[in-house]
Short mmCIF file of N, CA and C in Angstrom, two decimals:
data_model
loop_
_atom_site.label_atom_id
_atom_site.label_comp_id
_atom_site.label_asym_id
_atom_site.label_seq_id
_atom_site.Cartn_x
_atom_site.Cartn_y
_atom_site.Cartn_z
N UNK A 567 0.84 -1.16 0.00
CA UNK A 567 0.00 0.00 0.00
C UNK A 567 0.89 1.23 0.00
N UNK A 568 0.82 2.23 -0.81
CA UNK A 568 1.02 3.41 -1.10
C UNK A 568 1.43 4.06 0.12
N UNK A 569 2.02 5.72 -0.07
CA UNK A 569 1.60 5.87 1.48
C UNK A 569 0.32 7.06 1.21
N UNK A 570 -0.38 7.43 0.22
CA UNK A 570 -1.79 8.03 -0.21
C UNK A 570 -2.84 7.33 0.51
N UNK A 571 -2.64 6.23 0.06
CA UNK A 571 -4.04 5.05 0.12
C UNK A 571 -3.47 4.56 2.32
N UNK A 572 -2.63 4.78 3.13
CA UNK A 572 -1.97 5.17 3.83
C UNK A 572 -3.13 6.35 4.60
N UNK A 573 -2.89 7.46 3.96
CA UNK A 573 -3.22 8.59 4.44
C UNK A 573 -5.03 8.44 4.29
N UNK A 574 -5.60 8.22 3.25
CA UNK A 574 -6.94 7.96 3.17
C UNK A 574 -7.45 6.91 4.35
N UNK A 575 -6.87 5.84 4.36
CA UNK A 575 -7.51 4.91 5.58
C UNK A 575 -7.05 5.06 6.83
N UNK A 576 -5.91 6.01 7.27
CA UNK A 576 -5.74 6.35 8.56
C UNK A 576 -6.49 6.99 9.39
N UNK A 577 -6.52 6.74 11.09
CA UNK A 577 -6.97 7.63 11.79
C UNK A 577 -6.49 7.35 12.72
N UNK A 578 -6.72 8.52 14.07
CA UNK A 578 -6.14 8.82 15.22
C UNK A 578 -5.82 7.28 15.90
N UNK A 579 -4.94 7.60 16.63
CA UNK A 579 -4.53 6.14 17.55
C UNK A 579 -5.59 5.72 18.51
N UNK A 580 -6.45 6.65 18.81
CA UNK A 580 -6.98 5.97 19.76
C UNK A 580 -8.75 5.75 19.19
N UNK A 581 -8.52 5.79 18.11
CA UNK A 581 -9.67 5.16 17.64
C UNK A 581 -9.93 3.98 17.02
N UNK A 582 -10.97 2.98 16.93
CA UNK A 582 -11.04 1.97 16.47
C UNK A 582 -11.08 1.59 14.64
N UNK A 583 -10.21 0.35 14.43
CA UNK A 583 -10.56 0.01 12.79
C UNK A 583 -11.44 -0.46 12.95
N UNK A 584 -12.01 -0.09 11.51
CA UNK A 584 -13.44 -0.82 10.99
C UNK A 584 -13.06 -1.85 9.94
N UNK A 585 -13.56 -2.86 10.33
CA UNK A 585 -13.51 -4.15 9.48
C UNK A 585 -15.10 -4.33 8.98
N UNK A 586 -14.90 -5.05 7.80
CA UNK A 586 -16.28 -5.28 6.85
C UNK A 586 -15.87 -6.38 6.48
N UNK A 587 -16.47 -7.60 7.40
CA UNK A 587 -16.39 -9.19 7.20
C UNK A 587 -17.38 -9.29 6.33
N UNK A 588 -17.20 -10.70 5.59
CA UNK A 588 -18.05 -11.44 4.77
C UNK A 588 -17.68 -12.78 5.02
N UNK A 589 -18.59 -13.66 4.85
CA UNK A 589 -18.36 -15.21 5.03
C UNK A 589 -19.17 -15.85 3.51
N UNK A 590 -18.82 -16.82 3.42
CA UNK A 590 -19.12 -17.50 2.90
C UNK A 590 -20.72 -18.20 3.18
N UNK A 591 -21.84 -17.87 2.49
CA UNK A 591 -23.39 -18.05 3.42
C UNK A 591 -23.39 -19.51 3.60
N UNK A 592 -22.74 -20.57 4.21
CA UNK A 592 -22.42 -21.76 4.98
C UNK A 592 -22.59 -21.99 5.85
N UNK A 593 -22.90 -22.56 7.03
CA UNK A 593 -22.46 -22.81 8.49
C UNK A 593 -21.47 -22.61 9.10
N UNK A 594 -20.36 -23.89 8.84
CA UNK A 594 -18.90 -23.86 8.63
C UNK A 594 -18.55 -22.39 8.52
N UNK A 595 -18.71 -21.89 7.59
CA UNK A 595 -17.97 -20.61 7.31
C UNK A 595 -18.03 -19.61 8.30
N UNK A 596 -20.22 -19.24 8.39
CA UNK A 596 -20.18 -18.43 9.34
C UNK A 596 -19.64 -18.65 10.81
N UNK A 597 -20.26 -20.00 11.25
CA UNK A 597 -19.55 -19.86 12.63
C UNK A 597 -18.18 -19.45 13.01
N UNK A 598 -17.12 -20.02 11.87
CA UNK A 598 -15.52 -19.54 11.92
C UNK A 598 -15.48 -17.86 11.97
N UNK A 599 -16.21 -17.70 10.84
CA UNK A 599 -15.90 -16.11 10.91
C UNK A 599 -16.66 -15.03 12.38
N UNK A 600 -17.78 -15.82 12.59
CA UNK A 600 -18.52 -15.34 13.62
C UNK A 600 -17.33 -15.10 14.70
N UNK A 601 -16.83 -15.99 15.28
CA UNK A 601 -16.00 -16.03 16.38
C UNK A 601 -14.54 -15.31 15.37
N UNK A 602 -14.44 -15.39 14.78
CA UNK A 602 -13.05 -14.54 14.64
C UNK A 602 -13.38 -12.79 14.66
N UNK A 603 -14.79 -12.28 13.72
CA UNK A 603 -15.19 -11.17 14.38
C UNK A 603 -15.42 -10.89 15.85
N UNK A 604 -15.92 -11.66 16.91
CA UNK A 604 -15.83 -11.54 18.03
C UNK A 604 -14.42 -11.53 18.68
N UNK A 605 -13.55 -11.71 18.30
CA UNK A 605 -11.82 -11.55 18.58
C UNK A 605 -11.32 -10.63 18.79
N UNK A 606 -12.07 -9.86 17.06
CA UNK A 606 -11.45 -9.16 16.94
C UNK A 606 -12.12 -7.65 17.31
N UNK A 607 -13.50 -7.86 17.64
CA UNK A 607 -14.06 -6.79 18.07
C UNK A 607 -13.95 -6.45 20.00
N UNK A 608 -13.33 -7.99 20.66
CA UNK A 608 -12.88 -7.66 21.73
C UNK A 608 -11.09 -7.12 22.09
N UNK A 609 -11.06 -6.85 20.27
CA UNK A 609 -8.83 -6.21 20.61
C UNK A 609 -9.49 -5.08 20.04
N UNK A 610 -10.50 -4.37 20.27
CA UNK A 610 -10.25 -2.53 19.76
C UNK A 610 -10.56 -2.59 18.36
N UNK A 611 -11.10 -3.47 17.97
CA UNK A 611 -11.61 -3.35 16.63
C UNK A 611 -13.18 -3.12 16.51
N UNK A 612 -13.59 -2.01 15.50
CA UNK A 612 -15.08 -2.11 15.46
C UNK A 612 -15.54 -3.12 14.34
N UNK A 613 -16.49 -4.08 14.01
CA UNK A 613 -16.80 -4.95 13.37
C UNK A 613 -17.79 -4.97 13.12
N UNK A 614 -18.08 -4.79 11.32
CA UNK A 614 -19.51 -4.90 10.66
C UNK A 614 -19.55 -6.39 10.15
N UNK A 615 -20.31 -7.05 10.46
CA UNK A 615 -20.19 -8.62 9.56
C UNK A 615 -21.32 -8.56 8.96
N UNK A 616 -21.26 -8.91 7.88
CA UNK A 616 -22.06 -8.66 6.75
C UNK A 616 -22.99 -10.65 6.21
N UNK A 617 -23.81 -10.57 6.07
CA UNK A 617 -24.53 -11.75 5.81
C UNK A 617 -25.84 -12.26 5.30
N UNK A 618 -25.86 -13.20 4.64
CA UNK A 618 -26.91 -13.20 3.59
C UNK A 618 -28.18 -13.15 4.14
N UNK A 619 -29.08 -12.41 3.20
CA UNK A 619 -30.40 -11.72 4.18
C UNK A 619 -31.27 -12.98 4.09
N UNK A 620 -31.31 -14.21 3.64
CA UNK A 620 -31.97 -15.50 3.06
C UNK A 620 -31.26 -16.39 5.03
N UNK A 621 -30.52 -15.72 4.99
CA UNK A 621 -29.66 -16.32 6.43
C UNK A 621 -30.45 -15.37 7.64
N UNK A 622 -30.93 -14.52 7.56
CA UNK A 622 -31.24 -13.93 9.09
C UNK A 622 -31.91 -14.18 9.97
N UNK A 623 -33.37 -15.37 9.81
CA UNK A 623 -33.71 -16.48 10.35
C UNK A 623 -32.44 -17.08 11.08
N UNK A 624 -31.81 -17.67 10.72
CA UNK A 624 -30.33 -18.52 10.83
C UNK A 624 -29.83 -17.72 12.30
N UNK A 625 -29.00 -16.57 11.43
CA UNK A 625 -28.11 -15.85 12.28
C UNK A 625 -29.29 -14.95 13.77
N UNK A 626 -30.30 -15.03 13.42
CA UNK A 626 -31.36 -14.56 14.85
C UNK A 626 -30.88 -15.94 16.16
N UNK A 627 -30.81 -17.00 15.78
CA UNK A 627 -30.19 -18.29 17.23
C UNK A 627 -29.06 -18.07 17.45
N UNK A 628 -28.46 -17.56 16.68
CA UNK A 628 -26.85 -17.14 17.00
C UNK A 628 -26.58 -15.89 18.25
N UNK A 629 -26.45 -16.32 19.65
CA UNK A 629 -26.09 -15.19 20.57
C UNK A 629 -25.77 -13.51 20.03
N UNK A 630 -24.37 -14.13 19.97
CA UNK A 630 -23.01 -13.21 19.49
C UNK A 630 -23.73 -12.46 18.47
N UNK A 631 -24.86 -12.53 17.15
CA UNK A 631 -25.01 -12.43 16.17
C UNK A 631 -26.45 -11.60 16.91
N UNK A 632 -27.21 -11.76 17.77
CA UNK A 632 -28.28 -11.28 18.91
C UNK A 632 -28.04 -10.09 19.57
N UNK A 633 -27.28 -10.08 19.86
CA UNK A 633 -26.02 -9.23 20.79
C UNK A 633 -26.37 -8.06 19.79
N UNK A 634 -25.35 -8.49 18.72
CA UNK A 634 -24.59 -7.41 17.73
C UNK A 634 -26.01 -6.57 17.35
N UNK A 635 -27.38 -7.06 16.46
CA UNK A 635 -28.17 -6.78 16.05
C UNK A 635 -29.21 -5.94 17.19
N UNK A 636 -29.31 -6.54 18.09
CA UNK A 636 -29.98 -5.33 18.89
C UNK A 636 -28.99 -4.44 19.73
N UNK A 637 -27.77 -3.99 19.41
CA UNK A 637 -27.38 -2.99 19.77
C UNK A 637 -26.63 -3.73 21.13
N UNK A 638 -26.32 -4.20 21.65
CA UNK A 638 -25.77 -4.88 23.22
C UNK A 638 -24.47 -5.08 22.71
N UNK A 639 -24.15 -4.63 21.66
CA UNK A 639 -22.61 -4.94 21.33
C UNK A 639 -21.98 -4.00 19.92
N UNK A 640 -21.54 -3.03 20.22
CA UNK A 640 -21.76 -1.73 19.54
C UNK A 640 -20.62 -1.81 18.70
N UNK A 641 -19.37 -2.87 18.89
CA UNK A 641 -17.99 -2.68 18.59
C UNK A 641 -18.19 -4.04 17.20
N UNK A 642 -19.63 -5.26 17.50
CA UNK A 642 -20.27 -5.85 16.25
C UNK A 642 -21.11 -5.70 15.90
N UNK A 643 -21.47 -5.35 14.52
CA UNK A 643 -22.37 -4.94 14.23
C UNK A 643 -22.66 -6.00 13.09
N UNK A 644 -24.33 -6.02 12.88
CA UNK A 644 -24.52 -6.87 11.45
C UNK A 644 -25.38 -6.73 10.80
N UNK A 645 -25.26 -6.68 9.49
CA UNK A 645 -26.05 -6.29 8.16
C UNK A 645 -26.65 -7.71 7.45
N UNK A 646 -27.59 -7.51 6.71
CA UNK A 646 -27.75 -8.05 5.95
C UNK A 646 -27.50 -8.02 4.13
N UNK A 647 -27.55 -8.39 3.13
CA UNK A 647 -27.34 -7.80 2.02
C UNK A 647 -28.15 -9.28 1.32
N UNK A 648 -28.16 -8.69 0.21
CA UNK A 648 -29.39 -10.27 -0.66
C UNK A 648 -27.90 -10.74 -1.42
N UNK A 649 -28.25 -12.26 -1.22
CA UNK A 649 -27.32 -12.28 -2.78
C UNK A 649 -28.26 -13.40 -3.26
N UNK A 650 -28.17 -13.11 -4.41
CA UNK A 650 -29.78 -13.52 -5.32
C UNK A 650 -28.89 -14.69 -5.87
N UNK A 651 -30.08 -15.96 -5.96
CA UNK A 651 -29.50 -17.82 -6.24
C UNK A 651 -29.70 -18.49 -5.32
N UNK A 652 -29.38 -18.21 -4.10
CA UNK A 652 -29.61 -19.14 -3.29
C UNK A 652 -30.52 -19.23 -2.46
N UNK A 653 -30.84 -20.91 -2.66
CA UNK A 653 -31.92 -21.64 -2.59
C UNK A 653 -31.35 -22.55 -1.60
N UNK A 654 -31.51 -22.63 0.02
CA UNK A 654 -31.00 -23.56 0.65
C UNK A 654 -31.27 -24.43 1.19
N UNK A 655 -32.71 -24.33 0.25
CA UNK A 655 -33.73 -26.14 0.34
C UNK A 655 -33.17 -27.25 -0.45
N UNK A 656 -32.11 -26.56 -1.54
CA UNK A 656 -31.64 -27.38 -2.59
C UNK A 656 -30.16 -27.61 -2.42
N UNK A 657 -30.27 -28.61 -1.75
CA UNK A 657 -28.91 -29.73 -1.75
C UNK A 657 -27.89 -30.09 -2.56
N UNK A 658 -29.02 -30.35 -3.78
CA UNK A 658 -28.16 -30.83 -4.88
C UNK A 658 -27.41 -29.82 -5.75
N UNK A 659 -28.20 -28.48 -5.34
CA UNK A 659 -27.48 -27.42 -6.26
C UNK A 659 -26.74 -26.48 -5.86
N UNK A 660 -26.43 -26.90 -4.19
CA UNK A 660 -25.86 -25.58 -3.26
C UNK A 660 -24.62 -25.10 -3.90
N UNK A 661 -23.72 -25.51 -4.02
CA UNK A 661 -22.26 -25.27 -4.60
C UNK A 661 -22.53 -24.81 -5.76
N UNK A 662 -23.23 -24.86 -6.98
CA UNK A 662 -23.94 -23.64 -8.11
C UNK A 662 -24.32 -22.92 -7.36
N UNK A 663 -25.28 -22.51 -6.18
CA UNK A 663 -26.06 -21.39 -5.88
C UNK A 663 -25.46 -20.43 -5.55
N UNK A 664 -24.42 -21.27 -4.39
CA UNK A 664 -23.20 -20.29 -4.25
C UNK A 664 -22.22 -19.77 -5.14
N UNK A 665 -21.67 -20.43 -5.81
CA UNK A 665 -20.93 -20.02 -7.35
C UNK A 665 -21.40 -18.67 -7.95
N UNK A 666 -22.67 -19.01 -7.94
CA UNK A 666 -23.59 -17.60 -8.48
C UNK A 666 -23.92 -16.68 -7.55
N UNK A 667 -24.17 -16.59 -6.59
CA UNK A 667 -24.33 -15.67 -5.54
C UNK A 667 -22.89 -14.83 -5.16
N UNK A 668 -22.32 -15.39 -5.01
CA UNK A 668 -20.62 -14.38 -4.73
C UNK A 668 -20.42 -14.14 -5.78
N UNK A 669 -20.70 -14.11 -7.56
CA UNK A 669 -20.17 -13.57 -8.33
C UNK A 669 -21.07 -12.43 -8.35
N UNK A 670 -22.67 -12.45 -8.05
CA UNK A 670 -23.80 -11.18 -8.18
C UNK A 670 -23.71 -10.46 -6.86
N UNK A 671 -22.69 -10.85 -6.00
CA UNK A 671 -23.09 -10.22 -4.58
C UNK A 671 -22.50 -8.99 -4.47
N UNK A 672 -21.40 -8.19 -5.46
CA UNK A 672 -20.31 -7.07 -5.12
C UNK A 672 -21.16 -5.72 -5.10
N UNK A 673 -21.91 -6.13 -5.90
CA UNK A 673 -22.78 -4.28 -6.05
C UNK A 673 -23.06 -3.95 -4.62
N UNK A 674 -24.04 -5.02 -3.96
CA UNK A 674 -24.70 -5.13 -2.42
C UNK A 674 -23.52 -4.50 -1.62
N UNK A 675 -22.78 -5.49 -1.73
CA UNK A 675 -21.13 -5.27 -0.86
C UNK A 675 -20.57 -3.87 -0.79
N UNK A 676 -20.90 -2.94 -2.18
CA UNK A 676 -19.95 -2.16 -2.34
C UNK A 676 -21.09 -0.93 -1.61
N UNK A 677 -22.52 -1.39 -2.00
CA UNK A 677 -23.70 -0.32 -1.08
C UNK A 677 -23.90 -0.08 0.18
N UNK A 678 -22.78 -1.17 1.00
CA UNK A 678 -22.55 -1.22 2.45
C UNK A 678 -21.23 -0.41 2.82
N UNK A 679 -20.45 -0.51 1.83
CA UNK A 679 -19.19 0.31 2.18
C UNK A 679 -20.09 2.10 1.73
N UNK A 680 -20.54 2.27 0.79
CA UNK A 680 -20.88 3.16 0.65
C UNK A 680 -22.10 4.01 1.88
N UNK A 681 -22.66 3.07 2.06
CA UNK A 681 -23.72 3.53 3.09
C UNK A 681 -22.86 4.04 4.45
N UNK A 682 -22.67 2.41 4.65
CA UNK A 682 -21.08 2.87 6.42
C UNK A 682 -20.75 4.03 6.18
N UNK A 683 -20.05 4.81 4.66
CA UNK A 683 -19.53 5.86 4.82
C UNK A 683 -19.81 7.27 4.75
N UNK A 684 -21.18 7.01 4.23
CA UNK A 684 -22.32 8.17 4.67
C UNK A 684 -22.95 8.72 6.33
N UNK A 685 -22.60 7.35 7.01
CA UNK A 685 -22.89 7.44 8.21
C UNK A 685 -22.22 7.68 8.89
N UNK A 686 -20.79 7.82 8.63
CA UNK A 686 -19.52 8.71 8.89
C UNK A 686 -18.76 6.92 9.35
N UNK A 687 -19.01 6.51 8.95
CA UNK A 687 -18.49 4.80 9.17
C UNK A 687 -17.48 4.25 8.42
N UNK A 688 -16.14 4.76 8.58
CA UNK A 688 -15.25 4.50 7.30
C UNK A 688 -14.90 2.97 7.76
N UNK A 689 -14.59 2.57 6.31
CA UNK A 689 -14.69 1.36 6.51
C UNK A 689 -13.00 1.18 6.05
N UNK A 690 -12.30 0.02 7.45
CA UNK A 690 -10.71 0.45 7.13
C UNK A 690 -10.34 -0.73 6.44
N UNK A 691 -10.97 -2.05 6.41
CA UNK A 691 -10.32 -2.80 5.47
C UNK A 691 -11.41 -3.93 5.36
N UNK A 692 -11.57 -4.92 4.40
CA UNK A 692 -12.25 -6.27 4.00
C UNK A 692 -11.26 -7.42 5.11
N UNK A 693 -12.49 -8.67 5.25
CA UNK A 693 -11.79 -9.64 5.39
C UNK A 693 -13.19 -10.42 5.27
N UNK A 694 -12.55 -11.55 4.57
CA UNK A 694 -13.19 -12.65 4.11
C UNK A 694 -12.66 -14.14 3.99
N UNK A 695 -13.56 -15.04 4.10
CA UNK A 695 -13.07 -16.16 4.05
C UNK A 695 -12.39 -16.59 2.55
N UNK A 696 -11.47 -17.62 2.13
CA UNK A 696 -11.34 -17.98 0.97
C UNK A 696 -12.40 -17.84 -0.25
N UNK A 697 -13.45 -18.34 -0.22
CA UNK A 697 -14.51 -18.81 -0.62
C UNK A 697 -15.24 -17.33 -1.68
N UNK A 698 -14.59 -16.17 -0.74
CA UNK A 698 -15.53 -14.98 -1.09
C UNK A 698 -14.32 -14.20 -1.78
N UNK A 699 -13.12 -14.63 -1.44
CA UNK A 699 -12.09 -13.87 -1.47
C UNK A 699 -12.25 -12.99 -3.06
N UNK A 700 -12.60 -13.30 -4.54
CA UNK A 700 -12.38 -12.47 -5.77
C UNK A 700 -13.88 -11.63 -5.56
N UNK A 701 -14.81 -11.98 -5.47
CA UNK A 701 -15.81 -11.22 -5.46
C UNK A 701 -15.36 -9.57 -4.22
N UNK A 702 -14.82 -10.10 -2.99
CA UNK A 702 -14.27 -9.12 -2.27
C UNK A 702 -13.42 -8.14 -2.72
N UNK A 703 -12.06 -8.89 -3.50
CA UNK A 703 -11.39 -8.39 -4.09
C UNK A 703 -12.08 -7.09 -4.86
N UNK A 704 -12.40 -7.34 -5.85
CA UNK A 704 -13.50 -6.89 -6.76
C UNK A 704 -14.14 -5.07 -5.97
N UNK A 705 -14.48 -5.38 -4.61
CA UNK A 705 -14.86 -4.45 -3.74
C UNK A 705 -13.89 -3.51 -3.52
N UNK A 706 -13.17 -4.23 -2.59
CA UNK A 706 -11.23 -3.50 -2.30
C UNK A 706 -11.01 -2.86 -2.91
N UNK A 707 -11.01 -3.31 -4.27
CA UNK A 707 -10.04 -2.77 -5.43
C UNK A 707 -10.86 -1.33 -5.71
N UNK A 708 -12.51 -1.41 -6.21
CA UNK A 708 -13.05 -0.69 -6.13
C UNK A 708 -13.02 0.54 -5.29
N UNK A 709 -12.89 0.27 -4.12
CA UNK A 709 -12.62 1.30 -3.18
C UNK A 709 -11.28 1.54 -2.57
N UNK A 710 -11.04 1.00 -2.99
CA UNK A 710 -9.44 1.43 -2.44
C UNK A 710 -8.93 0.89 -1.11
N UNK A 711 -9.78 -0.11 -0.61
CA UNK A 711 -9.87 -0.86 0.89
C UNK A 711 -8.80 -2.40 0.55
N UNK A 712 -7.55 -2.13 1.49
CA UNK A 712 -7.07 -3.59 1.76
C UNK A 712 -8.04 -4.44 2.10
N UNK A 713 -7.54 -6.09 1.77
CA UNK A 713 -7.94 -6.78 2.24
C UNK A 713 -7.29 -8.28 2.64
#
């Protein structure tokens, strides 16, 4: 990184980074990432985790994910975003649904970085599981956000 792109995502020391997780809309995935946002939102990090709105049934039994959504945990926070394909009655076609869903999901992605930053919510870097990693990319690059 530059030292421009440096100067754009910096801020004071005693304020918190903003991370903009994504997981992979899985189980497996989310729970890993679930608890690694909780890590990292208990070392001084603020944390948006981002997740499929077809999932929020799902992520409502999830504590940590309870917490974040009604406000009892201000440092996680969580969104929803659509990513259009998936169908997770269908077994046989999950790995297509997903295939297609992380390639249509970046616009959503990029309306959350954009929104966060209307709300004065800069968003200091991506992190994602493997799975999401080019569609993310795709975002980053767009905005100018490591990941």
């Amino acid at each position: 990184m530059d030292d421009s792109s440096r100067q754009l995502h910096s801020k004071p020391s005693e304020s918190r980074l903003h991370v903009l997780a994504i997981a992979l809309p899985a189980q497996g995935h989310l729970n890993s990432m679930i608890r690694l946002c909780r890590l990292l939102a208990s070392e001084h990090f603020t944390v948006t985790f981002v997740y499929a709105t077809v999932l929020h049934e799902r992520m409502k039994n999830d504590q940590a994910a309870q917490d974040a959504v009604e406000g009892h945990r201000p440092d996680l926070r969580m969104m929803s975003i659509p990513f259009p394909g998936i169908d997770l009655t269908n077994d046989k076609g999950l790995i297509k649904d997903f295939s297609m869903a992380t390639d249509n999901m970046g616009d959503a992605l990029g309306q959350v970085v954009e929104d966060l930053c209307r709300e004065g919510e800069v968003v200091d870097f991506l992190l994602c599981d493997v799975c999401m990693s080019a569609c993310v990319q795709e975002v980053g690059d767009k905005y100018s956000l490591p990941m």
